[in-house]
Every structure is written in structure tokens, then in C-alpha cells.
Coordinates of N, CA and C in Angstrom, one line a residue:
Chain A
X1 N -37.9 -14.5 18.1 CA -37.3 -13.4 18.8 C -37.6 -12.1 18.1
X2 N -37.2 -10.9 18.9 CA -38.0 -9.5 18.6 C -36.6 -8.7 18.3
X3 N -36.2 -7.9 17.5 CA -35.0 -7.1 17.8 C -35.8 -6.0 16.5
X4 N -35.2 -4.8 17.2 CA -35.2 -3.4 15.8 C -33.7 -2.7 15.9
X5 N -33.7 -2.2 14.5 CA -32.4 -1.6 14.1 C -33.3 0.0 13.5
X6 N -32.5 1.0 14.1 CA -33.0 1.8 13.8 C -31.4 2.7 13.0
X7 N -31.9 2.9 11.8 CA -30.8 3.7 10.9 C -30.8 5.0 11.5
X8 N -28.9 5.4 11.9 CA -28.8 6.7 11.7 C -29.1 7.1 13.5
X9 N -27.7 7.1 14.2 CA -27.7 7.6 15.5 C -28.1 9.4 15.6
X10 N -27.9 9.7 15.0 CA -27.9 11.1 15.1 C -28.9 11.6 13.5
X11 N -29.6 12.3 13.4 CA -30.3 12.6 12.3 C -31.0 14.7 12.9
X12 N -29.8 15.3 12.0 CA -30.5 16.4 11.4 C -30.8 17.1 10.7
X13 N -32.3 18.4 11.2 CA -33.2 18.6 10.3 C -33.1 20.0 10.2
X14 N -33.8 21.1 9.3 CA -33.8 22.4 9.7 C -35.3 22.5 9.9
X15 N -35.4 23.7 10.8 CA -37.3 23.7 11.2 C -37.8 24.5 10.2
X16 N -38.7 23.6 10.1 CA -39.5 23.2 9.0 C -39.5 22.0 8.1
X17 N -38.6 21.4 8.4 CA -38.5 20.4 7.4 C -38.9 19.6 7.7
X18 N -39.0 18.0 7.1 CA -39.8 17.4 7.0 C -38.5 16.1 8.0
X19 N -39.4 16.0 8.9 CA -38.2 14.6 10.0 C -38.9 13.6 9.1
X20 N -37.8 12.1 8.9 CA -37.9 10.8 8.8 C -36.7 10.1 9.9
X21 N -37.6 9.2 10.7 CA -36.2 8.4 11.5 C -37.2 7.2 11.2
X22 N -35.8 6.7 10.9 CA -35.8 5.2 10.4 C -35.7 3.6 11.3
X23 N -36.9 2.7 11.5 CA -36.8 1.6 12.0 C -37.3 0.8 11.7
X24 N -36.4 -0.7 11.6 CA -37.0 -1.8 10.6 C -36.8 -2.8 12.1
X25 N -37.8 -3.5 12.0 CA -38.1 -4.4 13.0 C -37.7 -6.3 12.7
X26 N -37.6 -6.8 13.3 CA -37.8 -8.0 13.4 C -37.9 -9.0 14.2
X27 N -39.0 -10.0 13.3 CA -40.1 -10.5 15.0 C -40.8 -11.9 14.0
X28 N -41.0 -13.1 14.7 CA -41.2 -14.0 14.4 C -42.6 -14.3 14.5
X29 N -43.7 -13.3 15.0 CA -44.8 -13.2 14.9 C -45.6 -11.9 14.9
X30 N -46.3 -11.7 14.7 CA -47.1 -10.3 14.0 C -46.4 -9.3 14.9
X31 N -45.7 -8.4 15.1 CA -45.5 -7.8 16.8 C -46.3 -6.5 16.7
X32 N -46.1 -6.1 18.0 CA -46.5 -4.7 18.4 C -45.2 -3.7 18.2
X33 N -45.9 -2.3 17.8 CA -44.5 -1.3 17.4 C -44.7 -0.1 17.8
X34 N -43.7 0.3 18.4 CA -43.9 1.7 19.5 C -42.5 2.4 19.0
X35 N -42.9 4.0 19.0 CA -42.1 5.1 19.4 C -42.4 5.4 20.6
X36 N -41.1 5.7 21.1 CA -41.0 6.7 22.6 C -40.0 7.5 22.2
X37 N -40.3 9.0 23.1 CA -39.8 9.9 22.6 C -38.9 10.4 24.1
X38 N -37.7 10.7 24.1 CA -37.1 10.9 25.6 C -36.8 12.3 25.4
X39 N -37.3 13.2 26.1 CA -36.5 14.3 26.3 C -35.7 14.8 27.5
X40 N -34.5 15.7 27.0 CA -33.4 15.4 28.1 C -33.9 15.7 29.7
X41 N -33.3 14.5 30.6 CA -33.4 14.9 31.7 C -34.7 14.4 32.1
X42 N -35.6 13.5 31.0 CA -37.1 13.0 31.2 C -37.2 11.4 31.0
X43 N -38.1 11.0 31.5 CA -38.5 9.5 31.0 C -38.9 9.3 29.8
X44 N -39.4 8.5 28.8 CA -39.8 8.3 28.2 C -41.1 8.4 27.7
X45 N -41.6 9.0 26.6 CA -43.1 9.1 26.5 C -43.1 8.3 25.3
X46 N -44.7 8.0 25.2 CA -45.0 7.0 24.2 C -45.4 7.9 23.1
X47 N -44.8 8.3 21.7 CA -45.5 9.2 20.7 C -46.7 8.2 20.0
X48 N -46.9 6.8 19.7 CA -47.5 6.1 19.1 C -47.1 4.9 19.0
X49 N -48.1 3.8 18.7 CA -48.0 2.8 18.3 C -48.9 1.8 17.4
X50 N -48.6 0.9 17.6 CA -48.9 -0.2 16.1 C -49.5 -1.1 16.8
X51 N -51.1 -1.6 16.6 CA -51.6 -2.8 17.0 C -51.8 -3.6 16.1
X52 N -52.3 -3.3 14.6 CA -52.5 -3.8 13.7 C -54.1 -3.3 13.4
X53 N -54.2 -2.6 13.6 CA -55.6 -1.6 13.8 C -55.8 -1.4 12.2
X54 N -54.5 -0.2 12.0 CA -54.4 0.9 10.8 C -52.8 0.8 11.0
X55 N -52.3 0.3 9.5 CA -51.1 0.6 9.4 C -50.5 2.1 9.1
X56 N -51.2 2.9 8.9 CA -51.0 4.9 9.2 C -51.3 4.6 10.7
X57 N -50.4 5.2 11.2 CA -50.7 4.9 12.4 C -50.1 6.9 12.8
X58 N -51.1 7.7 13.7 CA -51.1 9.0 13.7 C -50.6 9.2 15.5
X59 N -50.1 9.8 15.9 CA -49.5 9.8 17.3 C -49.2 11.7 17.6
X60 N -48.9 11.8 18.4 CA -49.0 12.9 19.4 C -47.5 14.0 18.9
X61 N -48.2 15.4 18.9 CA -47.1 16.5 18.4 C -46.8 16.4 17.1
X62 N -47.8 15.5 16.1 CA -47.5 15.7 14.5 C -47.1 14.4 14.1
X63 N -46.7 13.6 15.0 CA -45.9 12.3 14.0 C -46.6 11.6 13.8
X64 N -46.5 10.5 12.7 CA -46.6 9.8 12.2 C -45.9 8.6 11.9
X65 N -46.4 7.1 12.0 CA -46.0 6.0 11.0 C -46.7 5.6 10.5
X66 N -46.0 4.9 9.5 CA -46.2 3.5 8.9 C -46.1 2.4 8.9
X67 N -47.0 1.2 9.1 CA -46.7 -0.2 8.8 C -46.1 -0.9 7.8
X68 N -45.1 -1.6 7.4 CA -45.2 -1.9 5.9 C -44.7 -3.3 6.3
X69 N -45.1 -4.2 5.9 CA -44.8 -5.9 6.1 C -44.1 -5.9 5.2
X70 N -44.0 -5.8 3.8 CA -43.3 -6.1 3.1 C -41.7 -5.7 3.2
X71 N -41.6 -4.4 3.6 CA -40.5 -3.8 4.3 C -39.5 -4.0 5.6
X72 N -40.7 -5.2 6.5 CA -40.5 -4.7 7.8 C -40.1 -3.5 8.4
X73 N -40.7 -2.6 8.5 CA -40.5 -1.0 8.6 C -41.7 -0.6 9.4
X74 N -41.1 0.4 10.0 CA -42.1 1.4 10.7 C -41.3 2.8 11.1
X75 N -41.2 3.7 9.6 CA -40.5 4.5 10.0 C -41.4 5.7 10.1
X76 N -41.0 6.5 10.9 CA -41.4 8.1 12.1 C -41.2 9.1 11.5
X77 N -42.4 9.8 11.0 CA -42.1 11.3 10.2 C -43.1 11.9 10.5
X78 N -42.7 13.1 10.4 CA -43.4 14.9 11.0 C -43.3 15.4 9.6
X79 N -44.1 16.3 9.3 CA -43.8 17.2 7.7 C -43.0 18.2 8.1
X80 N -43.1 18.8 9.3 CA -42.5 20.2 9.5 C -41.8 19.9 11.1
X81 N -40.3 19.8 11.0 CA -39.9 20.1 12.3 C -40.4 21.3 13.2
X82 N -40.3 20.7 14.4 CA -40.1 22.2 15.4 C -38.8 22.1 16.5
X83 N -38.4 23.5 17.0 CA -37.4 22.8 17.7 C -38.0 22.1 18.7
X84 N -38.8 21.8 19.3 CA -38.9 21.7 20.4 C -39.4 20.0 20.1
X85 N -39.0 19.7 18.8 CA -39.0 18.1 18.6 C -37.4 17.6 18.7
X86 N -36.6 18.5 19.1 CA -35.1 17.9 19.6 C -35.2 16.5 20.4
X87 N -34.9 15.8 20.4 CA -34.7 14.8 21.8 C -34.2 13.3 20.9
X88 N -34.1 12.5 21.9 CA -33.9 11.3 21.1 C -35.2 10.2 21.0
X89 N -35.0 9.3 20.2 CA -36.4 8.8 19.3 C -35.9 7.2 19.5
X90 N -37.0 6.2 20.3 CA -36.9 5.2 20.4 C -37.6 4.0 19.6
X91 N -37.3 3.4 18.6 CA -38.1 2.3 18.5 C -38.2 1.0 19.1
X92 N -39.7 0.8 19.3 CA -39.3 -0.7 20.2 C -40.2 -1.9 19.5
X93 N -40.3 -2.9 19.7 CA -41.0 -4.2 19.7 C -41.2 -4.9 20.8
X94 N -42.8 -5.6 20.4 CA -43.4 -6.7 21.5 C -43.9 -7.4 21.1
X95 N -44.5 -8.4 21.0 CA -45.1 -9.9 20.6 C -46.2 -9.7 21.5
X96 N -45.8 -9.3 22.2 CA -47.4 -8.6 23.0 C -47.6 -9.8 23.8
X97 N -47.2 -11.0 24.0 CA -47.4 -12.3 25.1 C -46.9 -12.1 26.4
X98 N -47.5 -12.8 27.3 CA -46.4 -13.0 28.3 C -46.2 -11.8 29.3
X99 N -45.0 -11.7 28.7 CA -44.3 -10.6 29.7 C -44.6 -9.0 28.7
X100 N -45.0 -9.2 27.6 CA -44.5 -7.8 26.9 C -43.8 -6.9 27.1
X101 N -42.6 -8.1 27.4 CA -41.1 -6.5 27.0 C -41.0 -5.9 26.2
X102 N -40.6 -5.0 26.0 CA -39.9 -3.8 24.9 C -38.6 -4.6 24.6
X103 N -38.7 -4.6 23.2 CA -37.0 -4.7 23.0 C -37.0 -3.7 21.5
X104 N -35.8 -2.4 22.5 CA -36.0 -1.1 22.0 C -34.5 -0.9 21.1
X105 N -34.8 -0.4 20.0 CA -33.7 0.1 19.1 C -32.4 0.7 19.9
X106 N -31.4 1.0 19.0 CA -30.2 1.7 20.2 C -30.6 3.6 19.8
X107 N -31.9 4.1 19.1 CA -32.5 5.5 19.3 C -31.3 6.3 18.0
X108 N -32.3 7.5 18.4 CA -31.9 8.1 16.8 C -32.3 9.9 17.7
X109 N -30.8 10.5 17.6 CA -31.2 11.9 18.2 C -31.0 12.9 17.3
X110 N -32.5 13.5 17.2 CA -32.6 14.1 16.4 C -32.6 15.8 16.9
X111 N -31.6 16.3 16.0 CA -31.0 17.8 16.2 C -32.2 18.9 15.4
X112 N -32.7 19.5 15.5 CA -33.4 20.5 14.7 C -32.8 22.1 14.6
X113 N -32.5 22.3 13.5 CA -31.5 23.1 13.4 C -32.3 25.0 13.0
X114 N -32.0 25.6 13.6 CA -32.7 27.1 13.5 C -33.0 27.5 11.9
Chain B
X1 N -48.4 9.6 43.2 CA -48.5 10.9 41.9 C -48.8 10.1 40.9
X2 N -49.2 11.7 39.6 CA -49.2 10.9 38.7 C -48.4 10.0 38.5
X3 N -47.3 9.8 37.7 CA -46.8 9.1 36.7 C -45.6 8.1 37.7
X4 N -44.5 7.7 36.7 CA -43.9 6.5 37.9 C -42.5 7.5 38.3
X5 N -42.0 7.1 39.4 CA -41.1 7.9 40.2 C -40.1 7.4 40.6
X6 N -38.5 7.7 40.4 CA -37.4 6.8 40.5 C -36.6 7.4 41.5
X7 N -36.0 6.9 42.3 CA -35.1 7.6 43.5 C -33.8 6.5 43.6
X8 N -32.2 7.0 43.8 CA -32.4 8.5 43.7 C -32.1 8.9 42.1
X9 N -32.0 10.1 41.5 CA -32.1 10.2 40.2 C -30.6 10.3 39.8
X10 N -29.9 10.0 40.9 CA -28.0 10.1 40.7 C -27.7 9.4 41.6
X11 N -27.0 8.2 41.5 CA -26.0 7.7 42.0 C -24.5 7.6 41.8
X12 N -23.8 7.8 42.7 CA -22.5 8.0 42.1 C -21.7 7.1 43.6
X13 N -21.1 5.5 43.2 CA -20.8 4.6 43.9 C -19.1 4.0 43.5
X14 N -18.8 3.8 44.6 CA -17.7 3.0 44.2 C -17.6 1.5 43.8
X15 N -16.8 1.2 43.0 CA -16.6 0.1 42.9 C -16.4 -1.4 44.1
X16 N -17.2 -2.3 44.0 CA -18.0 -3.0 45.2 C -18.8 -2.9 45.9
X17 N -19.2 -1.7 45.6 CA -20.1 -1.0 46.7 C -21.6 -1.6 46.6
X18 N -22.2 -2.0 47.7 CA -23.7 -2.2 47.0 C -24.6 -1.1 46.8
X19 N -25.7 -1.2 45.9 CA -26.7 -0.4 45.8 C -27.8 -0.8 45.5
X20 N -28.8 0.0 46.0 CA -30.5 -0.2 46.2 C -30.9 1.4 45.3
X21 N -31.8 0.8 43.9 CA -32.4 1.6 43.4 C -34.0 1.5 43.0
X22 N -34.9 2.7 43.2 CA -36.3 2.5 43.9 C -37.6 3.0 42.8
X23 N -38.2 2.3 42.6 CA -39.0 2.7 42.0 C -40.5 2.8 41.9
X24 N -41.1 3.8 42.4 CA -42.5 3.4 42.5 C -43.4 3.7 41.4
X25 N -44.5 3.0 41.1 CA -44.8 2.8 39.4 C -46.2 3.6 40.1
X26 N -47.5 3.7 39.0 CA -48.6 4.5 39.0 C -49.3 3.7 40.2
X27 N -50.1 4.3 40.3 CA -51.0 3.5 41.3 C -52.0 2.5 40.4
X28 N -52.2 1.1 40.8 CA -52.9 0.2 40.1 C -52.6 -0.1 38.7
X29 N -51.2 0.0 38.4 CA -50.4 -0.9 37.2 C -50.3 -2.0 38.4
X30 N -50.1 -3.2 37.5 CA -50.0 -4.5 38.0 C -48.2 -4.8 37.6
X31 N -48.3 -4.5 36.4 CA -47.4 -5.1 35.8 C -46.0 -3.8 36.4
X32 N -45.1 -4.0 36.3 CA -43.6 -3.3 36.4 C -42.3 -3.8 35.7
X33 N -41.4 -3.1 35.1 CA -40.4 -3.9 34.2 C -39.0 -2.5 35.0
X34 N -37.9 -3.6 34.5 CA -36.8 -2.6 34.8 C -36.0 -2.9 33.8
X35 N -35.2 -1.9 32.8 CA -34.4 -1.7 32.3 C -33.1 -0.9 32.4
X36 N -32.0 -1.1 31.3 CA -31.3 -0.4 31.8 C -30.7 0.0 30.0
X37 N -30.0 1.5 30.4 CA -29.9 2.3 29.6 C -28.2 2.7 29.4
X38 N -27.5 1.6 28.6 CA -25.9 2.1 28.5 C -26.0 3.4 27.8
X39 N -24.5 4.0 27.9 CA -24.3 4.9 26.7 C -24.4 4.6 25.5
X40 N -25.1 4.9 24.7 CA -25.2 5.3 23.6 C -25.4 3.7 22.8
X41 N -26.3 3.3 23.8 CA -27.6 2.0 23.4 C -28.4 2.1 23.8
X42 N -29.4 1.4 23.0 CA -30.9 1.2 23.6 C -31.1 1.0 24.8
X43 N -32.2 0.4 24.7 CA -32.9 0.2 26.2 C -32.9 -1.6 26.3
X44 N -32.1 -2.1 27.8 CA -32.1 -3.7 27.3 C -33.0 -3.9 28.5
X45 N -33.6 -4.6 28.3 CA -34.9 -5.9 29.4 C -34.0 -6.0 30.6
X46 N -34.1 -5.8 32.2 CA -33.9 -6.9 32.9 C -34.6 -7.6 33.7
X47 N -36.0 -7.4 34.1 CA -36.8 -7.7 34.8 C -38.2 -7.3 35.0
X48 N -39.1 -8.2 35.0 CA -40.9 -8.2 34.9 C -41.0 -8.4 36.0
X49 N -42.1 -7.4 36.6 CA -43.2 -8.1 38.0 C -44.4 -7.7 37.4
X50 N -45.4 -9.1 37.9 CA -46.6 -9.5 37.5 C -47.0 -9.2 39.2
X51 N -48.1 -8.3 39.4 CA -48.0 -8.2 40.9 C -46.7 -8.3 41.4
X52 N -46.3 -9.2 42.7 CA -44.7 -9.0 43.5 C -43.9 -10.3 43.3
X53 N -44.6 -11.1 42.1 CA -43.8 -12.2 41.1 C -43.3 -12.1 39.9
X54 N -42.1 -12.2 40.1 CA -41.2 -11.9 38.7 C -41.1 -13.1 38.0
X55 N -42.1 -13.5 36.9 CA -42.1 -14.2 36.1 C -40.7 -14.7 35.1
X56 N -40.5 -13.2 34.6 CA -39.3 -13.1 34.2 C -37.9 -12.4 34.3
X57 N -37.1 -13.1 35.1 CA -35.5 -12.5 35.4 C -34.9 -12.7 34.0
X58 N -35.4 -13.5 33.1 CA -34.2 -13.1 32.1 C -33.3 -12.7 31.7
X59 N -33.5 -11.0 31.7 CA -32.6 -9.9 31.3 C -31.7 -9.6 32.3
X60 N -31.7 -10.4 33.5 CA -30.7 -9.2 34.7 C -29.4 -10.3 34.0
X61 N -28.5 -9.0 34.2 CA -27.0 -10.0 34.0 C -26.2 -10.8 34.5
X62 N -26.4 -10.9 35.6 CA -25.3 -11.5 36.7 C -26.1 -11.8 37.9
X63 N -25.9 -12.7 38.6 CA -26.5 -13.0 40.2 C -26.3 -11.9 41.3
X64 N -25.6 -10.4 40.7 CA -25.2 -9.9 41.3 C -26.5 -8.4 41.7
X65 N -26.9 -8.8 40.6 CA -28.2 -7.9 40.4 C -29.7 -9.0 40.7
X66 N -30.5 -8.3 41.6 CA -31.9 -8.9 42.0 C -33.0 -7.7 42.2
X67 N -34.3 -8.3 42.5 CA -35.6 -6.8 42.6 C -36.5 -7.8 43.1
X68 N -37.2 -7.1 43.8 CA -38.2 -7.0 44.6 C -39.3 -6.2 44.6
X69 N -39.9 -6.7 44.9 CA -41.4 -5.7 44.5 C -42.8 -5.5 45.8
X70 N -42.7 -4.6 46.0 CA -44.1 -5.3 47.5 C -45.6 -4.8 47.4
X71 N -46.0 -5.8 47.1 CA -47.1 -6.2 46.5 C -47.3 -5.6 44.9
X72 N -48.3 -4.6 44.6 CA -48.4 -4.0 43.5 C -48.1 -2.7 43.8
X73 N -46.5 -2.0 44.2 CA -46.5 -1.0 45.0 C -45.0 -0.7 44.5
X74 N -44.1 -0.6 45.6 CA -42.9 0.1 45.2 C -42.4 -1.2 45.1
X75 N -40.8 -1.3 43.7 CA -40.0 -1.9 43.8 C -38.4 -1.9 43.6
X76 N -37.6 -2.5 44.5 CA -35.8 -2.2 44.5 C -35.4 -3.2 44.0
X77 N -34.3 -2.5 43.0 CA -33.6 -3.3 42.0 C -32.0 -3.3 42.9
X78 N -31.4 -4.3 42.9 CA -29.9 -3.6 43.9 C -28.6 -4.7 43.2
X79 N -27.8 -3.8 42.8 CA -26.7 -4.6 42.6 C -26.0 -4.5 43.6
X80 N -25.4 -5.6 43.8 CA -24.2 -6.0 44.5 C -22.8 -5.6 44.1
X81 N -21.9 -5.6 44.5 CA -20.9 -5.5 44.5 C -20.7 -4.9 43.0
X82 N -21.1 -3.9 43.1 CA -21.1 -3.0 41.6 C -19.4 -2.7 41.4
X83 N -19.2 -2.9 39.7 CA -18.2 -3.2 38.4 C -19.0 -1.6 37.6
X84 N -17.8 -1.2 37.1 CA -17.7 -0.1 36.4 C -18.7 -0.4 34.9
X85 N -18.8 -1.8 34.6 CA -20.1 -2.1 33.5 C -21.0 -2.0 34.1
X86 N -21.6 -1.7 35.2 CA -22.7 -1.1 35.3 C -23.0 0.0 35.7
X87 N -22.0 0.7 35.1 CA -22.9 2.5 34.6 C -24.0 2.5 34.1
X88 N -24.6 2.8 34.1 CA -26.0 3.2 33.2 C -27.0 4.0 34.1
X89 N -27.8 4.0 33.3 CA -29.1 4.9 33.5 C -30.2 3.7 33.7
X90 N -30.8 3.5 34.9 CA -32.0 2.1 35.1 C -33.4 3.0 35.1
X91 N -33.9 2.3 34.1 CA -35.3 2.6 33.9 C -36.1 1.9 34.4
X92 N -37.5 2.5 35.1 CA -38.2 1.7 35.5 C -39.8 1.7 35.0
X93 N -40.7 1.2 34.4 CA -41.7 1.2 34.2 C -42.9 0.5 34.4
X94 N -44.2 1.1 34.5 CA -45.3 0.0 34.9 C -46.5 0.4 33.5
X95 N -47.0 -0.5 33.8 CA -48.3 -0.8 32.8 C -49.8 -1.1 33.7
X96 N -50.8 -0.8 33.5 CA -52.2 -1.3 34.1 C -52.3 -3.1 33.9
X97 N -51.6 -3.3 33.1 CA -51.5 -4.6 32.7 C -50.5 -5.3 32.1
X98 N -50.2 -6.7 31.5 CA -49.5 -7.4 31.2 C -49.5 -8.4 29.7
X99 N -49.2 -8.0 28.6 CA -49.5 -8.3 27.4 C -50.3 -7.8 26.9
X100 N -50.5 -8.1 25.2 CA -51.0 -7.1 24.2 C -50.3 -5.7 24.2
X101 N -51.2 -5.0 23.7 CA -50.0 -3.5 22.9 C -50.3 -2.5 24.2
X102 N -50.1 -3.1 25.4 CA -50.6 -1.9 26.5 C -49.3 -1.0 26.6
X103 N -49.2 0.0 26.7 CA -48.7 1.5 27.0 C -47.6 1.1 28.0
X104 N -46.2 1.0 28.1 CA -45.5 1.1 29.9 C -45.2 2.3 29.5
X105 N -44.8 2.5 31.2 CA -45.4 4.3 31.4 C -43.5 4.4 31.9
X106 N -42.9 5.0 32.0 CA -41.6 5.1 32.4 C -41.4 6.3 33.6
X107 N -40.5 6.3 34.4 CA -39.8 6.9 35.4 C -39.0 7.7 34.6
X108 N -38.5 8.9 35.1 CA -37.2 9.3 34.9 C -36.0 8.9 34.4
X109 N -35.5 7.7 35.7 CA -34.1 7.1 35.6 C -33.8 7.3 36.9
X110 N -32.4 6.4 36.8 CA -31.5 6.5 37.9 C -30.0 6.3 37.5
X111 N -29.2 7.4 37.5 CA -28.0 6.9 36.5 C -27.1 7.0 37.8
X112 N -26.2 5.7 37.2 CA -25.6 5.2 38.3 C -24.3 5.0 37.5
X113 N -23.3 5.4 38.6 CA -21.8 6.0 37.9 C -21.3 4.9 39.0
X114 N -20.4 4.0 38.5 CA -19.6 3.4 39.3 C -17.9 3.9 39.4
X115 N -17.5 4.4 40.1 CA -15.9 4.8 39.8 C -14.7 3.6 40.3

């Protein structure tokens, strides 16, 4: 079974600083790992994800993860906030079989402060 | 259009009441999933279409909730006799495909207030 816990419902930054949002996964076979980014009033966009390609794994508007097995982790960081990275931050998992559902953290909203 | 499209984007229903919520995914995704979005949790699974076969119902919670899909095209998710636990926000999304690390593309939402 697939489940992520992502530390820290609410996480803020001042702009410019440096975002980390935190997600440790767990999965009984290699999985797949995704950020989606929601902004208010919007669906879901995909910022990046994990196939097992390249554990740096580089995604859209600056962010960044990491793979770390040893950790089970794949946590999400920008060097330099902007505001307009306000919104809330989803981590998810898949096993990639089958059906490849998402089974998505309970998200981390992140405030960017002037 | 582009991307996938949810109607309507507000519902606001009484308790018992039934409801039909709509979702049309990209053109030529095969695959489509519905979720649903409580306050201030994730996002939980309730249903896969592979084409207009739902492989997997797992996630719906009750017999009271079902979806349909016609062909690789639009599909309605509808609760029955809707309970104030299901407020939420229903997500809907499609993919070009069905396993490995493919992209699902999401809708809006449909937040549905039961009073």
C-alpha cells in the first residue's frame, strides 16, 4: 500500500527565502512521486515528478526535489520565494500499476510573506 | 477545450437530495479518475475509468455514490441521497493513459455543500 505524510499544514516564508515543504512517502514497491501545486479557485497542476530517471528531480517555476530511499523523502524546495508561489502544495504516490491512483498527502499551504 | 472541465463548479443541496456531478476530461485521455477533496485533507481515490469501464470502484464510499462514463468522453459521478459528510470539493481527472508515472490532468472541482 501507498500513503504520504507531508509535515507541516501551513508553512511560511518571506520573499526571497528559501521554501522547503516536507513529504516522506510510503510504498511497498519502488513508487512514483508527484507535486501538484493548486491555486486558489484552480485545479491542480503537476510541478514535477519522480520516475526513477534522476533522483534531483527539476520541475516548473523553480522547484525542485529530491529522491532519497534511505529517507523515504521527497521533499520540495525553491531557493527564493515569490509571492506568487502562495498556494497549497500536494504530495502524492503511485506504484504506477493498474489503475495509477494518486494517493495524495493532506497538502502544505504555503504563505509568502512581503 | 483544452484542459478537463467540471460543471457545475458550486453546488449547494439539501440533505437527501440527489445529485449529478459532470466532468469532461481532455480529448483522447482514455483513462479518468474521481476524487474527492474534504476540508482540510488530501485528496482521497474514488473511482477509475479505463475507457467507460471502471475497473476500480474502490474508493467510492457508500452504494450511495456511482459514475458513469460514455465512452472516452464525458462522465457523472451522482450521489444519492446526499448526508452532510459529503461536503467536499470532487475532483475530476484524466490521463492519455493508464499506469506508469503518466501526468492526470485535473478539473477545477465541484464543491458541493450539503445543508
Amino acid at each position: 500500500a501507498q500513503s504520504v505524510t507531508q509535515l507541516g499544514s501551513h508553512v511560511s516564508v518571506s520573499e526571497g527565502a528559501l521554501v522547503l515543504l516536507r513529504c516522506n512517502y510510503s510504498s511497498s514497491v519502488p513508487p512514483y512521486l508527484f507535486w501538484y501545486v493548486q491555486y486558489p479557485n484552480q485545479g491542480l497542476q503537476l510541478l514535477l515528478k519522480y520516475t526513477s530517471a534522476a533522483t534531483l528531480v527539476k520541475g516548473i517555476n523553480g522547484f525542485e526535489a529530491e529522491f532519497k530511499k534511505s529517507e523515504t523523502s521527497f521533499h520540495l524546495t525553491k531557493p527564493s520565494a515569490h509571492m506568487s508561489d502562495a498556494a497549497e502544495y500536494f504530495c502524492a504516490v503511485s506504484d504506477g500499476t493498474g489503475a495509477n491512483n494518486l494517493f495524495f498527502g493532506t497538502g502544505t499551504r504555503l504563505t509568502v510573506i512581503p | 477545450g483544452a484542459g478537463v472541465s467540471q460543471s457545475p463548479s458550486n453546488k449547494v443541496t439539501e440533505k437527501g437530495k440527489d445529485v449529478e456531478l459532470r466532468c469532461d476530461p481532455i480529448s483522447g485521455h482514455t483513462a479518468l479518475y474521481w476524487y474527492r477533496q474534504r476540508l482540510g485533507q488530501g485528496l482521497e481515490f474514488l473511482i477509475y475509468f479505463q475507457g467507460n469501464s471502471a475497473p476500480d470502484k474502490s474508493g467510492l464510499p457508500s452504494d450511495r455514490f456511482s459514475a458513469e462514463r460514455t465512452g472516452e468522453s464525458v462522465s457523472t459521478l451522482t450521489i444519492q441521497r446526499t448526508q452532510q459528510e459529503d461536503s467536499a470539493v470532487y475532483l475530476c481527472a484524466s490521463s492519455p493513459k493508464a499506469g506508469g508515472p503518466v501526468e492526470q490532468f485535473f478539473g477545477p472541482g465541484t464543491r458541493l455543500t450539503v445543508l
